[in-house]
Amino acid sequence: MAKRISKLLDAWIPPENSGEPIGCLATSFTFDNEFFEDECLKRFLNLETELNADGPIYLIEREEKLSNIDVASVLVDQSHCKGKRSLRWDLLPFRNKRLLHAKISLLYWSNNVRVIIASANITDNGYRKNQEVFAVLDFNKKSKIPKNILIETVDYLTLLMEESSLDQENPGRIRWMDTLEKIKDNCSNWGAEIQSNKTIKVTTAFLSSSDNNIFDQLKNTWESNSGSPANKAMVISPFFNDPDSKNEPAKKIWDILRKRGKAEVSYYSSADKSDQDENKIHFHAPETLTQVPRKDCRVKFNSVPLSAEVEGKTLFRSLHQKSILIKNNDWQSYLIGSSNFTSSGLGLYPNCNYEANLIFTLSKSRIQFNHRRILDKKSFPDAIALQTKNIIWQSKKDADQRYEEEIVLHEGFLTAFLDIDKNGNKILELNFNTKTLPPLFRILLDENLIYDNKMWINKGKSKQVRIILTDQLLPSGLWVIIDKELKKAWWPILVKNYELLPPPEDLSDLPIEVLISILSSAKPLHQVLKQWLKNKSGQHHIDYNILIDPHEKVDTYSFLLKRTRRVTYALNMLCYNLERPFYSRNSLHWRINGPVGVMALAKAIMKEAKSDEEKVFLLAEIALDISKVSINSKENSLDEREIKEVLKGA
């Protein structure tokens, strides 16, 4: 039977009948901003356009759909939290002396919540090139997955934010917590109450302290299901403890196997052939793995090939999978996720990592379908058995750790976010911890100095500084230089309120005829705008009537009655959109105050109406139609009273 090789990016595509996207939260150790924007968000939002093929239309569609969700946010270990991005989503640094190594993605649609737990970081390598392992769990009204898995995942993401040392007023922190609370309120009953022995059982194995290490969680899961001990273990890991360490994981693995009789542990990792001796192989693990507790125990070692034939092509993949499987003749418990086979990754060290794993447990004799070693055969890689005498032990440097040369943002720099004052000025607000702020520092926007310790002292050593930005472009981060060091740390900028962000240039101040065309068309916004931008660029003669009615032969732009009918039809469509359920406050703002919303149409009428009579008449029509809007609410949508209050304000 061929192995199932899945694409992790496909897990970001909304499942059938998932409903409207509401928000996504993710965690990662290393991170690629562009990859998240252009690949993950593209699929989560179900974008139709392509960045390379559609250019500005892609940006418009992404802007529109991001403007309609509550939040898109990624919590990244502080050593890798950097890079320019769209301000429509939040990049949050995990600021803790311990490592954020968990890889969780929580995707929230109105009818479905998806939990992805993986070994892969949110990078191109993690999603496309490495050999990884991941699990996808969908929660909805028909889901048979135990609902406690969703609740425990939400609780763990809450814990991570609480322990990330972000100040309480951080707008990204607030959005993260609000989304988790919303999922708890609306979706906590999605899933099964109990798990049957006739199905694969799922258990979380999250690591937040050494008090509940991964081995203990795996052992407890096993003992609560199987009546007899495991006699075999299989371990896949790219990284292990240092060769000169005591290697506690290599000792601890035997504690979850039976204490009498034969027992076996098999290790899987990458290897290289020796240049000096063709019979020798450099196995990327320490020799301390060979230790056994008694004579009737044995250890096996397996080399995982770094290339594979997939769809007729040879792919080279770095091993990054992390798995532990324990079993006997009937039961299997399989742990997958982010934990390397190291003391810090498994919780055997006081300052252990934050890790996220799942345990799948099943009985071959009880499961409802024909089961033949489904876990180890389907998700364990093909490997080459090695003879211990031919192994040259050569541990790899653990790439999943912070190193001294990595520069992280000093704790004195709290939150930087953008705001807009009552005069419409763009304000950059910087918040400091005045007790720990270093005596010498410089803050750069691109390569230009915008603030330093001298300015801070001259301004009275304030906890908060507000700087007016004159540049039209809104920055997504700042560089901070401490003392006279040349190395720079990235300070991500957040938006205090997404509603403050201006629309893309191509969406600002649209002419009334274009607005009517957009509102009257059954096509998505980006498709109508694609035609308009083509006309605007001079590729074709502009004929707004064609956008509305391709059979129209007469230009009736100057006729009040004709245009009134067209505005009325557009208003009907606008009201129809307002009557659809709102699943986020941002979507409510977009439909009222966005570039193709109620206020945009009113503004265009005020600007372009041919007479005061036409202006008054059309504005009165808008007010009358809005007053008649009937709100349709559904599960997970905004409260009807909240929507009506906003409509009254419009």
Short mmCIF file of C-alpha atoms in Angstrom, two decimals, residues 4-355:
data_model
loop_
_atom_site.label_atom_id
_atom_site.label_comp_id
_atom_site.label_asym_id
_atom_site.label_seq_id
_atom_site.Cartn_x
_atom_site.Cartn_y
_atom_site.Cartn_z
CA ARG A 4 -0.31 8.87 1.85
CA ILE A 5 1.58 12.11 1.22
CA SER A 6 -0.60 15.12 1.91
CA LYS A 7 -0.01 18.81 1.34
CA LEU A 8 -0.12 20.81 4.54
CA LEU A 9 -1.22 23.92 2.65
CA ASP A 10 -4.38 22.11 1.59
CA ALA A 11 -5.39 22.03 5.26
CA TRP A 12 -5.90 25.82 5.07
CA ILE A 13 -8.56 25.45 2.35
CA PRO A 14 -12.06 25.76 3.84
CA PRO A 15 -13.96 22.47 3.97
CA GLU A 16 -17.32 22.11 2.26
CA ASN A 17 -20.12 24.07 3.96
CA SER A 18 -17.66 25.72 6.35
CA GLY A 19 -19.37 29.10 6.03
CA GLU A 20 -17.80 32.54 6.23
CA PRO A 21 -14.22 32.98 7.50
CA ILE A 22 -14.13 34.69 10.91
CA GLY A 23 -10.53 34.45 12.09
CA CYS A 24 -7.35 32.42 12.26
CA LEU A 25 -4.75 32.13 15.02
CA ALA A 26 -1.43 30.35 14.62
CA THR A 27 1.82 29.71 16.47
CA SER A 28 5.25 28.98 15.04
CA PHE A 29 8.90 28.88 16.06
CA THR A 30 10.45 30.05 12.79
CA PHE A 31 8.24 32.04 10.46
CA ASP A 32 8.01 33.41 6.91
CA ASN A 33 5.79 36.50 6.60
CA GLU A 34 5.43 36.39 2.83
CA PHE A 35 4.62 32.69 2.83
CA PHE A 36 1.88 33.19 5.43
CA GLU A 37 0.38 36.13 3.53
CA ASP A 38 0.56 34.71 0.02
CA GLU A 39 -0.09 31.03 0.67
CA CYS A 40 -1.81 30.36 4.02
CA LEU A 41 -4.13 33.39 4.14
CA LYS A 42 -4.89 33.00 0.43
CA ARG A 43 -6.35 29.57 1.07
CA PHE A 44 -8.06 30.39 4.37
CA LEU A 45 -9.87 33.34 2.76
CA ASN A 46 -10.56 31.31 -0.41
CA LEU A 47 -9.08 33.97 -2.71
CA GLU A 48 -9.78 33.56 -6.42
CA THR A 49 -6.92 35.72 -7.69
CA GLU A 50 -3.19 35.03 -7.84
CA LEU A 51 -0.47 37.44 -6.69
CA ASN A 52 1.81 36.99 -9.70
CA ALA A 53 -0.96 36.90 -12.31
CA ASP A 54 -3.40 39.51 -11.00
CA GLY A 55 -1.21 42.03 -9.15
CA PRO A 56 -3.36 44.87 -7.75
CA ILE A 57 -6.58 42.86 -8.14
CA TYR A 58 -5.13 40.18 -5.86
CA LEU A 59 -4.27 42.85 -3.27
CA ILE A 60 -7.79 44.31 -3.52
CA GLU A 61 -9.45 40.93 -3.04
CA ARG A 62 -7.18 40.10 -0.11
CA GLU A 63 -7.82 43.52 1.44
CA GLU A 64 -11.57 43.08 1.08
CA LYS A 65 -11.65 39.62 2.63
CA LEU A 66 -9.22 40.47 5.43
CA SER A 67 -11.43 43.47 6.17
CA ASN A 68 -14.33 41.12 6.78
CA ILE A 69 -12.80 38.87 9.46
CA ASP A 70 -12.17 39.46 13.14
CA VAL A 71 -8.47 38.66 13.14
CA ALA A 72 -5.58 36.89 11.46
CA SER A 73 -2.75 36.57 13.96
CA VAL A 74 0.48 34.63 14.39
CA LEU A 75 2.36 34.24 17.68
CA VAL A 76 6.03 33.64 16.86
CA ASP A 77 9.00 32.96 19.10
CA GLN A 78 10.72 36.31 19.66
CA SER A 79 13.93 35.19 17.94
CA HIS A 80 12.10 34.83 14.62
CA CYS A 81 9.37 37.49 14.89
CA LYS A 82 10.42 39.92 12.18
CA GLY A 83 9.73 41.07 8.64
CA LYS A 84 7.46 43.39 6.69
CA ARG A 85 3.83 42.45 6.20
CA SER A 86 0.30 43.70 5.57
CA LEU A 87 -1.03 45.53 8.62
CA ARG A 88 -4.32 43.70 8.15
CA TRP A 89 -2.92 40.83 10.22
CA ASP A 90 -1.02 40.71 13.50
CA LEU A 91 2.52 39.47 14.10
CA LEU A 92 3.03 38.95 17.83
CA PRO A 93 6.35 38.10 19.53
CA PHE A 94 6.34 35.36 22.15
CA ARG A 95 8.49 37.07 24.80
CA ASN A 96 9.57 34.48 27.33
CA LYS A 97 12.91 32.99 28.35
CA ARG A 98 11.51 29.62 27.31
CA LEU A 99 11.07 28.64 23.68
CA LEU A 100 7.77 28.75 21.84
CA HIS A 101 8.10 25.59 19.77
CA ALA A 102 4.42 24.65 19.39
CA LYS A 103 2.96 24.65 15.88
CA ILE A 104 -0.80 25.14 16.12
CA SER A 105 -3.16 26.67 13.56
CA LEU A 106 -6.75 27.40 14.58
CA LEU A 107 -8.96 28.25 11.59
CA TYR A 108 -12.41 29.59 12.39
CA TRP A 109 -15.29 29.69 9.91
CA SER A 110 -18.93 30.30 10.84
CA ASN A 111 -19.80 26.58 10.57
CA ASN A 112 -16.46 24.93 11.31
CA VAL A 113 -13.38 25.24 13.48
CA ARG A 114 -10.26 23.46 12.25
CA VAL A 115 -7.30 22.59 14.47
CA ILE A 116 -4.00 21.78 12.75
CA ILE A 117 -1.18 20.46 14.94
CA ALA A 118 2.09 19.83 13.13
CA SER A 119 5.83 19.44 13.29
CA ALA A 120 6.13 22.07 10.56
CA ASN A 121 6.88 25.75 11.09
CA ILE A 122 4.94 28.23 8.95
CA THR A 123 7.63 28.54 6.30
CA ASP A 124 8.09 27.43 2.71
CA ASN A 125 10.49 24.71 3.86
CA GLY A 126 8.12 23.49 6.55
CA TYR A 127 5.10 23.30 4.30
CA ARG A 128 6.65 22.29 0.99
CA LYS A 129 10.14 20.84 1.32
CA ASN A 130 10.70 19.08 4.65
CA GLN A 131 9.42 15.69 5.68
CA GLU A 132 6.85 16.60 8.33
CA VAL A 133 3.85 15.15 10.10
CA PHE A 134 0.55 16.88 10.87
CA ALA A 135 -3.03 16.20 11.95
CA VAL A 136 -6.20 18.05 10.95
CA LEU A 137 -9.23 17.99 13.26
CA ASP A 138 -12.54 19.59 12.22
CA PHE A 139 -15.16 20.62 14.77
CA ASN A 140 -18.76 21.32 13.80
CA LYS A 141 -22.25 20.20 14.75
CA LYS A 142 -21.73 16.78 13.13
CA SER A 143 -18.16 16.24 14.28
CA LYS A 144 -17.36 12.95 16.04
CA ILE A 145 -14.04 14.23 17.40
CA PRO A 146 -14.25 14.80 21.17
CA LYS A 147 -15.13 18.40 21.89
CA ASN A 148 -12.67 18.57 24.78
CA ILE A 149 -9.82 18.61 22.20
CA LEU A 150 -11.06 21.96 20.89
CA ILE A 151 -11.55 23.35 24.40
CA GLU A 152 -8.07 22.21 25.50
CA THR A 153 -6.52 23.75 22.36
CA VAL A 154 -8.28 27.06 23.03
CA ASP A 155 -7.12 26.95 26.66
CA TYR A 156 -3.53 26.25 25.59
CA LEU A 157 -3.53 29.14 23.10
CA THR A 158 -4.88 31.33 25.90
CA LEU A 159 -2.05 30.17 28.17
CA LEU A 160 0.58 30.93 25.52
CA MET A 161 -0.68 34.48 25.18
CA GLU A 162 -0.78 34.95 28.95
CA GLU A 163 2.83 33.76 29.26
CA SER A 164 4.17 35.76 26.32
CA SER A 165 4.85 38.88 28.46
CA LEU A 166 2.88 41.15 26.12
CA ASP A 167 1.37 44.11 27.93
CA GLN A 168 -2.36 43.92 28.66
CA GLU A 169 -3.20 46.85 26.35
CA ASN A 170 -1.49 45.32 23.34
CA PRO A 171 -4.22 45.45 20.63
CA GLY A 172 -3.03 42.19 19.08
CA ARG A 173 -3.24 40.45 22.43
CA ILE A 174 -6.78 41.75 22.91
CA ARG A 175 -7.88 40.52 19.46
CA TRP A 176 -6.30 37.10 20.10
CA MET A 177 -8.05 36.69 23.44
CA ASP A 178 -11.39 37.97 22.12
CA THR A 179 -11.34 35.43 19.29
CA LEU A 180 -10.61 32.54 21.65
CA GLU A 181 -13.43 33.68 23.93
CA LYS A 182 -15.76 33.86 20.93
CA ILE A 183 -14.91 30.28 19.96
CA LYS A 184 -15.51 29.13 23.52
CA ASP A 185 -18.88 30.86 23.63
CA ASN A 186 -20.10 29.72 20.21
CA CYS A 187 -18.39 26.41 19.42
CA SER A 188 -17.64 24.60 22.70
CA ASN A 189 -20.47 22.10 22.05
CA TRP A 190 -19.17 21.12 18.61
CA GLY A 191 -17.89 17.55 18.78
CA ALA A 192 -18.59 14.30 20.60
CA GLU A 193 -19.03 13.91 24.36
CA ILE A 194 -17.15 10.61 24.66
CA GLN A 195 -14.88 8.46 22.49
CA SER A 196 -15.63 4.88 21.64
CA ASN A 197 -13.05 2.09 21.82
CA LYS A 198 -14.16 1.23 18.28
CA THR A 199 -12.63 4.40 16.90
CA ILE A 200 -9.21 6.04 17.00
CA LYS A 201 -9.07 8.01 20.24
CA VAL A 202 -7.50 11.46 20.24
CA THR A 203 -5.77 13.10 23.22
CA THR A 204 -3.86 16.37 23.49
CA ALA A 205 -0.30 16.37 24.79
CA PHE A 206 0.58 20.01 25.35
CA LEU A 207 3.75 20.98 27.17
CA SER A 208 3.91 24.10 29.32
CA SER A 209 5.95 22.94 32.32
CA SER A 210 8.10 20.02 33.42
CA ASP A 211 5.39 19.04 35.93
CA ASN A 212 3.51 17.29 33.14
CA ASN A 213 6.16 15.98 30.75
CA ILE A 214 5.30 14.31 27.45
CA PHE A 215 6.39 10.83 28.58
CA ASP A 216 3.98 10.95 31.54
CA GLN A 217 1.15 12.12 29.27
CA LEU A 218 1.86 9.34 26.79
CA LYS A 219 2.05 6.73 29.57
CA ASN A 220 -1.19 7.93 31.20
CA THR A 221 -3.01 7.78 27.86
CA TRP A 222 -1.76 4.26 27.28
CA GLU A 223 -2.69 2.98 30.73
CA SER A 224 -6.18 4.47 30.58
CA ASN A 225 -6.90 2.43 27.44
CA SER A 226 -4.79 -0.72 27.25
CA GLY A 227 -4.85 -3.43 29.90
CA SER A 228 -1.34 -4.64 29.10
CA PRO A 229 1.96 -2.76 28.78
CA ALA A 230 3.62 -1.77 25.52
CA ASN A 231 6.63 -3.78 24.38
CA LYS A 232 7.84 -1.69 21.44
CA ALA A 233 8.55 1.97 20.80
CA MET A 234 9.39 3.77 17.56
CA VAL A 235 10.94 7.25 17.68
CA ILE A 236 11.45 9.72 14.82
CA SER A 237 13.35 12.91 15.48
CA PRO A 238 15.78 15.14 13.58
CA PHE A 239 17.40 16.29 16.84
CA PHE A 240 18.48 14.67 20.10
CA ASN A 241 20.28 15.67 23.28
CA ASP A 242 23.94 16.65 23.05
CA PRO A 243 26.34 13.67 22.94
CA ASP A 244 27.93 14.63 26.28
CA SER A 245 24.59 14.88 28.12
CA LYS A 246 23.00 12.18 30.26
CA ASN A 247 20.27 11.87 27.63
CA GLU A 248 17.27 11.58 29.92
CA PRO A 249 14.83 10.89 27.04
CA ALA A 250 16.82 7.76 26.11
CA LYS A 251 16.30 6.50 29.67
CA LYS A 252 12.72 7.67 30.03
CA ILE A 253 11.46 5.86 26.93
CA TRP A 254 12.03 2.52 28.67
CA ASP A 255 9.80 3.55 31.59
CA ILE A 256 6.71 3.43 29.38
CA LEU A 257 7.52 -0.08 28.12
CA ARG A 258 7.04 -3.28 30.06
CA LYS A 259 9.41 -3.96 32.93
CA ARG A 260 9.74 -7.71 32.32
CA GLY A 261 10.27 -9.64 29.13
CA LYS A 262 11.59 -8.50 25.78
CA ALA A 263 11.26 -4.84 24.86
CA GLU A 264 12.49 -2.88 21.87
CA VAL A 265 13.08 0.74 20.87
CA SER A 266 13.68 1.74 17.24
CA TYR A 267 15.12 5.15 16.41
CA TYR A 268 14.66 6.86 13.04
CA SER A 269 16.76 9.80 11.88
CA SER A 270 18.73 11.08 8.92
CA ALA A 271 22.20 9.87 7.96
CA ASP A 272 25.07 10.47 5.51
CA LYS A 273 27.43 8.01 3.93
CA SER A 274 31.02 8.18 5.09
CA ASP A 275 33.56 9.49 2.57
CA GLN A 276 36.36 7.48 4.17
CA ASP A 277 34.66 4.09 4.50
CA GLU A 278 31.84 2.95 2.21
CA ASN A 279 30.65 0.50 4.86
CA LYS A 280 30.22 3.23 7.47
CA ILE A 281 27.39 5.71 7.84
CA HIS A 282 27.14 8.95 9.81
CA PHE A 283 23.93 8.59 11.81
CA HIS A 284 22.63 11.95 13.09
CA ALA A 285 22.14 10.94 16.71
CA PRO A 286 24.23 10.47 19.88
CA GLU A 287 25.65 7.11 20.94
CA THR A 288 23.85 7.44 24.29
CA LEU A 289 20.72 6.12 22.53
CA THR A 290 22.26 2.63 22.64
CA GLN A 291 21.81 2.28 26.43
CA VAL A 292 19.34 -0.38 27.59
CA PRO A 293 17.99 -1.10 31.11
CA ARG A 294 18.46 -4.92 30.96
CA LYS A 295 19.73 -7.74 28.77
CA ASP A 296 16.42 -8.68 27.15
CA CYS A 297 16.01 -5.18 25.73
CA ARG A 298 17.40 -4.11 22.40
CA VAL A 299 17.76 -0.95 20.33
CA LYS A 300 17.48 -0.59 16.56
CA PHE A 301 18.54 2.28 14.33
CA ASN A 302 17.08 3.26 10.97
CA SER A 303 18.22 5.75 8.38
CA VAL A 304 15.47 7.82 6.76
CA PRO A 305 16.23 8.58 3.09
CA LEU A 306 16.17 12.28 2.26
CA SER A 307 14.74 11.76 -1.21
CA ALA A 308 11.56 10.13 -2.42
CA GLU A 309 9.69 9.50 -5.66
CA VAL A 310 6.46 11.48 -5.68
CA GLU A 311 4.32 11.59 -8.83
CA GLY A 312 7.30 10.62 -10.98
CA LYS A 313 9.59 13.28 -9.52
CA THR A 314 12.50 12.90 -7.11
CA LEU A 315 12.00 15.19 -4.13
CA PHE A 316 14.70 15.93 -1.56
CA ARG A 317 13.27 16.48 1.90
CA SER A 318 15.01 17.33 5.15
CA LEU A 319 13.73 15.23 8.03
CA HIS A 320 11.77 17.41 10.44
CA GLN A 321 9.11 14.94 11.59
CA LYS A 322 8.71 14.30 15.33
CA SER A 323 6.84 11.15 16.39
CA ILE A 324 6.78 8.53 19.13
CA LEU A 325 4.76 5.34 18.73
CA ILE A 326 4.37 2.72 21.45
CA LYS A 327 2.53 -0.55 20.88
CA ASN A 328 1.91 -4.19 21.71
CA ASN A 329 0.12 -6.87 19.70
CA ASP A 330 -3.24 -5.08 19.99
CA TRP A 331 -2.90 -1.44 21.11
CA GLN A 332 -1.01 1.48 19.61
CA SER A 333 -0.51 5.03 20.90
CA TYR A 334 1.02 7.41 18.42
CA LEU A 335 2.27 10.88 19.43
CA ILE A 336 2.87 13.47 16.71
CA GLY A 337 3.59 17.19 16.86
CA SER A 338 6.39 19.58 17.67
CA SER A 339 8.42 17.73 20.33
CA ASN A 340 11.93 16.68 19.37
CA PHE A 341 13.42 13.76 21.29
CA THR A 342 15.23 16.13 23.64
CA SER A 343 14.90 17.00 27.31
CA SER A 344 13.61 20.50 26.52
CA GLY A 345 11.18 19.22 23.89
CA LEU A 346 9.73 16.48 26.11
CA GLY A 347 9.58 18.38 29.40
CA LEU A 348 12.48 16.71 31.23
CA TYR A 349 14.17 20.04 31.85
CA PRO A 350 12.89 22.84 34.16
CA ASN A 351 13.05 25.49 31.41
CA CYS A 352 11.40 23.24 28.86
CA ASN A 353 9.86 24.42 25.61
CA TYR A 354 6.21 25.10 24.92
CA GLU A 355 5.18 22.20 22.69
#
